[in-house]
Amino acid sequence: GVVGIGGLGHMALQFLDAWGCEVTAFSTSPGKEEEALAFGADRFVDTRDADALAALAGSLDMILVTINVELDWEAYLAALRPRGRLHVVGAVPSVSAGGFSLIGAQKSISGSPLGSPATVGEMVRFAARHGIAPMTEPFPLSEVNEAMDRLRSGRARYRIVLENDLD
């Protein structure tokens, strides 16, 4: 599973699809469903629907968290299979879970920053071979304030790129 179909999440969907994984995309934005499926998700879950999230109980091997907000961590842990892993790459303020949520089925929570230069190089070569690229939204540098407003409002799809139009 991939939580958050934004800048990191849309890339994760593409990589996981190229690796042959069956992927569930999680988002609070139902308007992203069509794009998530196009990026490689096999199914989409609107996380504002608690029943939809609960219906996945015990079904996922791994959940990759790409967002930077608090979640109902227990609900996501419940979606994991025994020995499943909740892995954080987004800058979430904190992650908390009850011990029994982890101990009973040997689930784990982990996190990681950017990989080593060798790992990054390998990922770039893999992306090139499989046509994986970010979806970008270009803005002229003279409209940087508008670009930042779009980014802050959560309306960017999915990476904003500033192009120099200044002399």
Short mmCIF file of C-alpha atoms in Angstrom, two decimals:
data_model
loop_
_atom_site.label_atom_id
_atom_site.label_comp_id
_atom_site.label_asym_id
_atom_site.label_seq_id
_atom_site.Cartn_x
_atom_site.Cartn_y
_atom_site.Cartn_z
CA GLY A 1 0.00 0.00 0.00
CA VAL A 2 1.03 3.60 -0.58
CA VAL A 3 -0.40 6.29 1.69
CA GLY A 4 -0.49 9.69 0.04
CA ILE A 5 -0.64 10.15 -3.71
CA GLY A 6 1.44 13.29 -3.94
CA GLY A 7 5.04 14.07 -4.82
CA LEU A 8 6.54 10.91 -3.29
CA GLY A 9 3.47 8.70 -3.53
CA HIS A 10 2.94 9.04 -7.27
CA MET A 11 6.55 7.97 -7.82
CA ALA A 12 6.18 5.04 -5.42
CA LEU A 13 3.17 3.78 -7.35
CA GLN A 14 5.18 3.77 -10.57
CA PHE A 15 8.16 1.96 -9.03
CA LEU A 16 5.99 -0.64 -7.32
CA ASP A 17 4.05 -1.27 -10.53
CA ALA A 18 7.31 -1.74 -12.46
CA TRP A 19 8.49 -4.20 -9.79
CA GLY A 20 5.30 -6.22 -10.36
CA CYS A 21 3.70 -5.49 -6.99
CA GLU A 22 -0.03 -5.46 -6.39
CA VAL A 23 -0.59 -1.99 -4.95
CA THR A 24 -3.34 -0.24 -3.03
CA ALA A 25 -3.30 3.57 -3.12
CA PHE A 26 -4.60 5.40 -0.03
CA SER A 27 -5.70 9.02 -0.25
CA THR A 28 -8.12 11.50 1.28
CA SER A 29 -8.65 12.92 -2.22
CA PRO A 30 -11.13 10.83 -4.23
CA GLY A 31 -10.29 13.00 -7.24
CA LYS A 32 -6.88 11.30 -7.39
CA GLU A 33 -8.30 7.81 -7.97
CA GLU A 34 -8.06 7.85 -11.77
CA GLU A 35 -4.49 9.19 -11.65
CA ALA A 36 -3.45 6.68 -8.98
CA LEU A 37 -4.69 3.83 -11.15
CA ALA A 38 -2.86 5.30 -14.16
CA PHE A 39 0.36 5.46 -12.09
CA GLY A 40 0.05 1.73 -11.42
CA ALA A 41 -2.23 1.21 -8.42
CA ASP A 42 -4.46 -1.85 -8.62
CA ARG A 43 -7.04 -0.36 -6.26
CA PHE A 44 -7.80 2.92 -4.56
CA VAL A 45 -9.06 3.53 -1.02
CA ASP A 46 -10.56 6.83 0.09
CA THR A 47 -9.20 6.92 3.64
CA ARG A 48 -12.02 9.13 4.85
CA ASP A 49 -14.16 5.97 4.56
CA ALA A 50 -13.25 4.02 7.71
CA ASP A 51 -15.16 0.97 6.46
CA ALA A 52 -13.09 0.82 3.27
CA LEU A 53 -9.88 0.85 5.29
CA ALA A 54 -11.23 -1.73 7.77
CA ALA A 55 -12.19 -4.03 4.86
CA LEU A 56 -8.47 -4.46 4.11
CA ALA A 57 -7.71 -5.94 7.55
CA GLY A 58 -4.82 -8.39 7.41
CA SER A 59 -4.33 -8.10 3.65
CA LEU A 60 -1.18 -6.04 2.98
CA ASP A 61 2.48 -7.03 3.30
CA MET A 62 3.77 -3.48 3.48
CA ILE A 63 2.41 0.04 3.70
CA LEU A 64 4.63 2.91 2.55
CA VAL A 65 3.71 6.23 4.19
CA THR A 66 4.70 9.18 1.99
CA ILE A 67 2.79 11.97 3.74
CA ASN A 68 3.64 14.40 6.52
CA VAL A 69 0.48 14.34 8.66
CA GLU A 70 -0.79 12.28 11.58
CA LEU A 71 -2.79 9.16 10.72
CA ASP A 72 -4.91 6.62 12.53
CA TRP A 73 -1.86 4.37 12.84
CA GLU A 74 -3.83 1.53 14.42
CA ALA A 75 -6.12 1.36 11.36
CA TYR A 76 -3.14 1.04 9.02
CA LEU A 77 -1.45 -1.55 11.23
CA ALA A 78 -4.69 -3.54 11.18
CA ALA A 79 -4.51 -3.61 7.36
CA LEU A 80 -1.14 -5.40 7.53
CA ARG A 81 -0.72 -9.16 7.39
CA PRO A 82 1.26 -10.91 10.13
CA ARG A 83 4.90 -9.79 9.89
CA GLY A 84 3.80 -6.80 7.82
CA ARG A 85 5.71 -3.55 7.85
CA LEU A 86 4.56 0.06 8.04
CA HIS A 87 7.43 2.04 6.49
CA VAL A 88 7.63 5.84 6.76
CA VAL A 89 9.42 8.02 4.20
CA GLY A 90 7.27 11.13 4.70
CA ALA A 91 8.11 13.60 7.44
CA VAL A 92 5.28 12.68 9.80
CA PRO A 93 5.39 14.47 13.17
CA SER A 94 5.04 11.21 15.09
CA VAL A 95 3.99 7.59 14.77
CA SER A 96 2.35 5.78 17.63
CA ALA A 97 0.93 2.32 18.07
CA GLY A 98 -0.06 0.09 20.92
CA GLY A 99 2.37 -2.68 21.72
CA PHE A 100 -0.22 -5.41 21.15
CA SER A 101 -0.84 -4.09 17.62
CA LEU A 102 2.77 -4.98 16.87
CA ILE A 103 3.52 -7.95 19.10
CA GLY A 104 0.56 -10.19 18.32
CA ALA A 105 1.29 -10.55 14.61
CA GLN A 106 4.96 -9.50 14.66
CA LYS A 107 4.28 -6.32 12.72
CA SER A 108 6.87 -3.56 12.55
CA ILE A 109 7.23 0.15 11.95
CA SER A 110 10.31 1.50 10.20
CA GLY A 111 11.51 4.55 8.35
CA SER A 112 14.29 5.65 6.06
CA PRO A 113 15.75 8.77 4.46
CA LEU A 114 17.21 9.03 0.97
CA GLY A 115 19.32 6.05 0.00
CA SER A 116 23.04 5.93 -0.60
CA PRO A 117 24.50 7.37 -3.83
CA ALA A 118 24.77 3.82 -5.19
CA THR A 119 21.11 3.11 -4.38
CA VAL A 120 20.02 6.41 -5.93
CA GLY A 121 21.99 5.60 -9.08
CA GLU A 122 20.37 2.18 -9.28
CA MET A 123 16.91 3.72 -8.89
CA VAL A 124 17.60 6.31 -11.61
CA ARG A 125 18.75 3.57 -14.02
CA PHE A 126 15.67 1.48 -13.17
CA ALA A 127 13.42 4.52 -13.74
CA ALA A 128 15.04 5.17 -17.12
CA ARG A 129 14.58 1.53 -18.21
CA HIS A 130 10.91 1.52 -17.18
CA GLY A 131 9.92 5.04 -18.23
CA ILE A 132 9.25 6.16 -14.68
CA ALA A 133 9.12 9.93 -14.35
CA PRO A 134 7.41 12.48 -12.14
CA MET A 135 4.32 14.29 -13.31
CA THR A 136 5.29 17.94 -13.26
CA GLU A 137 3.47 21.23 -13.43
CA PRO A 138 5.65 24.00 -14.88
CA PHE A 139 5.46 27.62 -13.70
CA PRO A 140 7.50 30.55 -14.94
CA LEU A 141 9.84 31.83 -12.25
CA SER A 142 8.07 35.20 -12.44
CA GLU A 143 4.99 33.40 -11.00
CA VAL A 144 6.79 31.79 -8.06
CA ASN A 145 4.23 33.15 -5.58
CA GLU A 146 1.35 31.55 -7.49
CA ALA A 147 3.31 28.29 -7.69
CA MET A 148 3.91 28.34 -3.93
CA ASP A 149 0.23 29.08 -3.27
CA ARG A 150 -0.72 26.09 -5.43
CA LEU A 151 1.75 23.90 -3.57
CA ARG A 152 0.58 25.03 -0.11
CA SER A 153 -3.06 24.46 -1.03
CA GLY A 154 -2.38 20.84 -2.02
CA ARG A 155 -3.48 21.38 -5.62
CA ALA A 156 -0.08 20.71 -7.26
CA ARG A 157 -0.02 17.73 -9.61
CA TYR A 158 2.52 16.34 -8.54
CA ARG A 159 5.75 18.27 -8.65
CA ILE A 160 6.01 21.96 -9.41
CA VAL A 161 8.93 22.97 -11.63
CA LEU A 162 9.99 26.60 -11.91
CA GLU A 163 11.27 27.63 -15.34
CA ASN A 164 13.46 30.71 -15.64
CA ASP A 165 11.74 33.49 -17.61
CA LEU A 166 13.68 36.32 -15.97
CA ASP A 167 16.50 38.24 -17.62
#
